[in-house]
């Protein structure tokens, strides 16, 4: 009877231990899901910022082409037979004003495009950390799950260790500059 009581107590302790391991695995799985969502959002942000940067560079290029075309017209203006008339001089001055405005606009367009490119690098850096954290958390879930089959706690502790590292790496995405 005493031996049966001892076996029953060991089974209860193992059952309680397996419950704790199962709970830890569930928590790790939730963390995987959270980090996965954050990674996907960072990848999406990087794609959107890349699109904005490309649009901004296209705007820069369009203004640059217009400015260069108008500069050619201004350079050729003195060689035209009507160049000395008052309306021609007024138009020439208007063209020069446009060129000056586009020069200042170009600097602003380039600055904005570089800012978008910086945001792309930032989002990609965050996404890379989330991806690595996610991978480590997934490995942690698998290792901890092996514990349920093998009853060897070493897999569980290795899984928890990798899970903790995965969480730290994913959390470090906040500090990416």
Tab-separated table of C-alpha atoms in Angstrom:
chain	number	residue	atom	x	y	z
A	1	UNK	CA	0.000	0.000	0.000
A	2	UNK	CA	2.854	2.313	0.813
A	3	UNK	CA	4.482	1.617	-2.542
A	4	UNK	CA	1.219	2.366	-4.372
A	5	UNK	CA	0.873	5.620	-2.389
A	6	UNK	CA	4.424	6.585	-3.327
A	7	UNK	CA	3.785	5.864	-7.045
A	8	UNK	CA	0.559	7.892	-6.894
A	9	UNK	CA	2.406	10.814	-5.331
A	10	UNK	CA	5.144	10.652	-8.012
A	11	UNK	CA	2.532	10.583	-10.763
A	12	UNK	CA	0.811	13.622	-9.265
A	13	UNK	CA	4.122	15.463	-9.041
A	14	UNK	CA	4.950	14.560	-12.646
A	15	UNK	CA	1.467	15.602	-13.722
A	16	UNK	CA	1.894	18.940	-11.976
A	17	UNK	CA	5.303	19.300	-13.581
A	18	UNK	CA	3.874	18.478	-17.026
A	19	UNK	CA	1.130	21.047	-16.458
A	20	UNK	CA	3.743	23.709	-15.726
A	21	UNK	CA	5.724	22.704	-18.798
A	22	UNK	CA	2.567	22.825	-20.932
A	23	UNK	CA	1.747	26.266	-19.561
A	24	UNK	CA	5.278	27.484	-20.358
A	25	UNK	CA	4.958	26.104	-23.897
A	26	UNK	CA	1.652	27.940	-24.319
A	27	UNK	CA	3.216	31.188	-23.130
A	28	UNK	CA	6.113	30.705	-25.544
A	29	UNK	CA	3.622	30.112	-28.374
A	30	UNK	CA	1.803	33.363	-27.534
A	31	UNK	CA	5.135	35.198	-27.548
A	32	UNK	CA	5.923	33.688	-30.966
A	33	UNK	CA	2.622	35.021	-32.276
A	34	UNK	CA	3.253	38.502	-30.848
A	35	UNK	CA	6.781	38.741	-32.238
A	36	UNK	CA	5.579	37.417	-35.600
A	37	UNK	CA	2.971	40.173	-35.838
A	38	UNK	CA	5.551	42.823	-34.915
A	39	UNK	CA	7.921	41.437	-37.548
A	40	UNK	CA	5.242	41.496	-40.224
A	41	UNK	CA	4.328	45.075	-39.332
A	42	UNK	CA	7.988	46.121	-39.570
A	43	UNK	CA	8.368	44.459	-42.967
A	44	UNK	CA	5.208	46.217	-44.169
A	45	UNK	CA	6.468	49.555	-42.863
A	46	UNK	CA	9.781	49.052	-44.684
A	47	UNK	CA	7.950	48.357	-47.947
A	48	UNK	CA	5.718	51.415	-47.539
A	49	UNK	CA	8.680	53.659	-46.714
A	50	UNK	CA	10.590	52.299	-49.709
A	51	UNK	CA	7.633	53.178	-51.920
A	52	UNK	CA	7.499	56.686	-50.449
A	53	UNK	CA	11.226	57.132	-50.981
A	54	UNK	CA	10.904	56.036	-54.615
A	55	UNK	CA	7.982	58.428	-55.126
A	56	UNK	CA	9.980	61.225	-53.551
A	57	UNK	CA	12.978	60.557	-55.808
A	58	UNK	CA	10.617	60.527	-58.803
A	59	UNK	CA	9.312	63.937	-57.765
A	60	UNK	CA	12.895	65.148	-57.377
A	61	UNK	CA	13.761	63.852	-60.853
A	62	UNK	CA	10.687	65.467	-62.440
A	63	UNK	CA	11.538	68.862	-60.944
A	64	UNK	CA	15.186	68.459	-61.928
A	65	UNK	CA	14.232	67.704	-65.540
A	66	UNK	CA	11.888	70.698	-65.660
A	67	UNK	CA	14.569	72.937	-64.184
A	68	UNK	CA	17.213	71.680	-66.623
A	69	UNK	CA	14.867	72.086	-69.608
A	70	UNK	CA	14.005	75.615	-68.581
A	71	UNK	CA	17.690	76.384	-68.021
A	72	UNK	CA	18.369	75.437	-71.643
A	73	UNK	CA	15.578	77.790	-72.755
A	74	UNK	CA	17.046	80.597	-70.633
A	75	UNK	CA	20.516	79.939	-72.046
A	76	UNK	CA	19.177	80.074	-75.623
A	77	UNK	CA	17.002	83.131	-75.005
A	78	UNK	CA	19.615	85.790	-75.865
A	79	UNK	CA	20.064	84.265	-79.327
A	80	UNK	CA	16.434	84.777	-80.275
A	81	UNK	CA	15.462	87.788	-82.435
A	82	UNK	CA	12.783	88.903	-79.930
A	83	UNK	CA	15.189	88.757	-76.972
A	84	UNK	CA	15.411	92.519	-76.495
A	85	UNK	CA	11.646	93.157	-76.248
A	86	UNK	CA	10.006	94.021	-72.923
A	87	UNK	CA	7.640	90.990	-72.934
A	88	UNK	CA	10.587	88.686	-73.685
A	89	UNK	CA	12.603	90.158	-70.793
A	90	UNK	CA	9.601	89.730	-68.486
A	91	UNK	CA	9.261	86.084	-69.544
A	92	UNK	CA	13.004	85.536	-69.127
A	93	UNK	CA	12.810	86.896	-65.578
A	94	UNK	CA	9.835	84.638	-64.859
A	95	UNK	CA	11.798	81.624	-66.093
A	96	UNK	CA	14.809	82.536	-63.926
A	97	UNK	CA	12.509	82.841	-60.891
A	98	UNK	CA	11.118	79.344	-61.609
A	99	UNK	CA	14.632	77.945	-61.855
A	100	UNK	CA	15.607	79.482	-58.501
A	101	UNK	CA	12.471	78.075	-56.854
A	102	UNK	CA	13.125	74.602	-58.272
A	103	UNK	CA	16.725	74.732	-57.012
A	104	UNK	CA	15.504	75.272	-53.452
A	105	UNK	CA	12.730	72.687	-53.958
A	106	UNK	CA	15.270	70.101	-55.116
A	107	UNK	CA	17.234	70.370	-51.894
A	108	UNK	CA	14.028	69.844	-49.896
A	109	UNK	CA	12.906	66.917	-52.073
A	110	UNK	CA	16.290	65.209	-51.670
A	111	UNK	CA	16.250	65.752	-47.890
A	112	UNK	CA	12.773	64.212	-47.645
A	113	UNK	CA	13.783	61.237	-49.818
A	114	UNK	CA	16.835	60.627	-47.611
A	115	UNK	CA	14.596	60.714	-44.524
A	116	UNK	CA	12.348	58.059	-46.069
A	117	UNK	CA	15.407	55.955	-46.895
A	118	UNK	CA	16.520	56.244	-43.265
A	119	UNK	CA	13.066	55.060	-42.162
A	120	UNK	CA	13.389	52.090	-44.534
A	121	UNK	CA	16.715	51.090	-42.964
A	122	UNK	CA	15.194	51.537	-39.495
A	123	UNK	CA	12.167	49.349	-40.266
A	124	UNK	CA	14.359	46.696	-41.925
A	125	UNK	CA	16.655	46.646	-38.901
A	126	UNK	CA	13.707	46.176	-36.578
A	127	UNK	CA	12.230	43.473	-38.808
A	128	UNK	CA	15.513	41.549	-38.800
A	129	UNK	CA	15.567	41.493	-35.009
A	130	UNK	CA	11.929	40.448	-34.808
A	131	UNK	CA	12.618	37.662	-37.314
A	132	UNK	CA	15.568	36.337	-35.320
A	133	UNK	CA	13.600	36.595	-32.070
A	134	UNK	CA	10.695	34.753	-33.698
A	135	UNK	CA	12.957	31.954	-34.931
A	136	UNK	CA	14.500	31.473	-31.494
A	137	UNK	CA	11.075	31.446	-29.844
A	138	UNK	CA	9.828	28.833	-32.320
A	139	UNK	CA	12.857	26.656	-31.576
A	140	UNK	CA	12.158	27.161	-27.864
A	141	UNK	CA	8.587	25.896	-28.295
A	142	UNK	CA	9.835	22.783	-30.095
A	143	UNK	CA	12.521	22.055	-27.507
A	144	UNK	CA	10.136	22.561	-24.606
A	145	UNK	CA	7.604	20.284	-26.338
A	146	UNK	CA	10.194	17.536	-26.642
A	147	UNK	CA	10.252	17.521	-22.842
A	148	UNK	CA	6.672	16.248	-22.811
A	149	UNK	CA	7.738	13.152	-24.779
A	150	UNK	CA	11.156	12.469	-23.314
A	151	UNK	CA	10.546	13.659	-19.728
A	152	UNK	CA	14.048	15.136	-19.826
A	153	UNK	CA	14.067	18.576	-18.254
A	154	UNK	CA	17.266	19.548	-20.082
A	155	UNK	CA	15.220	20.134	-23.247
A	156	UNK	CA	12.815	22.292	-21.284
A	157	UNK	CA	15.548	24.464	-19.775
A	158	UNK	CA	17.335	24.758	-23.116
A	159	UNK	CA	14.023	25.798	-24.688
A	160	UNK	CA	13.388	28.382	-21.972
A	161	UNK	CA	16.911	29.741	-22.398
A	162	UNK	CA	16.499	30.124	-26.154
A	163	UNK	CA	13.067	31.644	-25.574
A	164	UNK	CA	14.531	34.226	-23.206
A	165	UNK	CA	17.237	35.084	-25.743
A	166	UNK	CA	14.578	35.348	-28.460
A	167	UNK	CA	12.522	37.725	-26.326
A	168	UNK	CA	15.577	39.875	-25.612
A	169	UNK	CA	16.521	40.057	-29.290
A	170	UNK	CA	12.953	40.911	-30.306
A	171	UNK	CA	12.746	43.535	-27.550
A	172	UNK	CA	16.039	45.050	-28.751
A	173	UNK	CA	14.254	46.040	-31.982
A	174	UNK	CA	12.952	49.039	-30.052
A	175	UNK	CA	16.512	50.355	-29.807
A	176	UNK	CA	17.346	50.098	-33.522
A	177	UNK	CA	18.320	53.525	-34.891
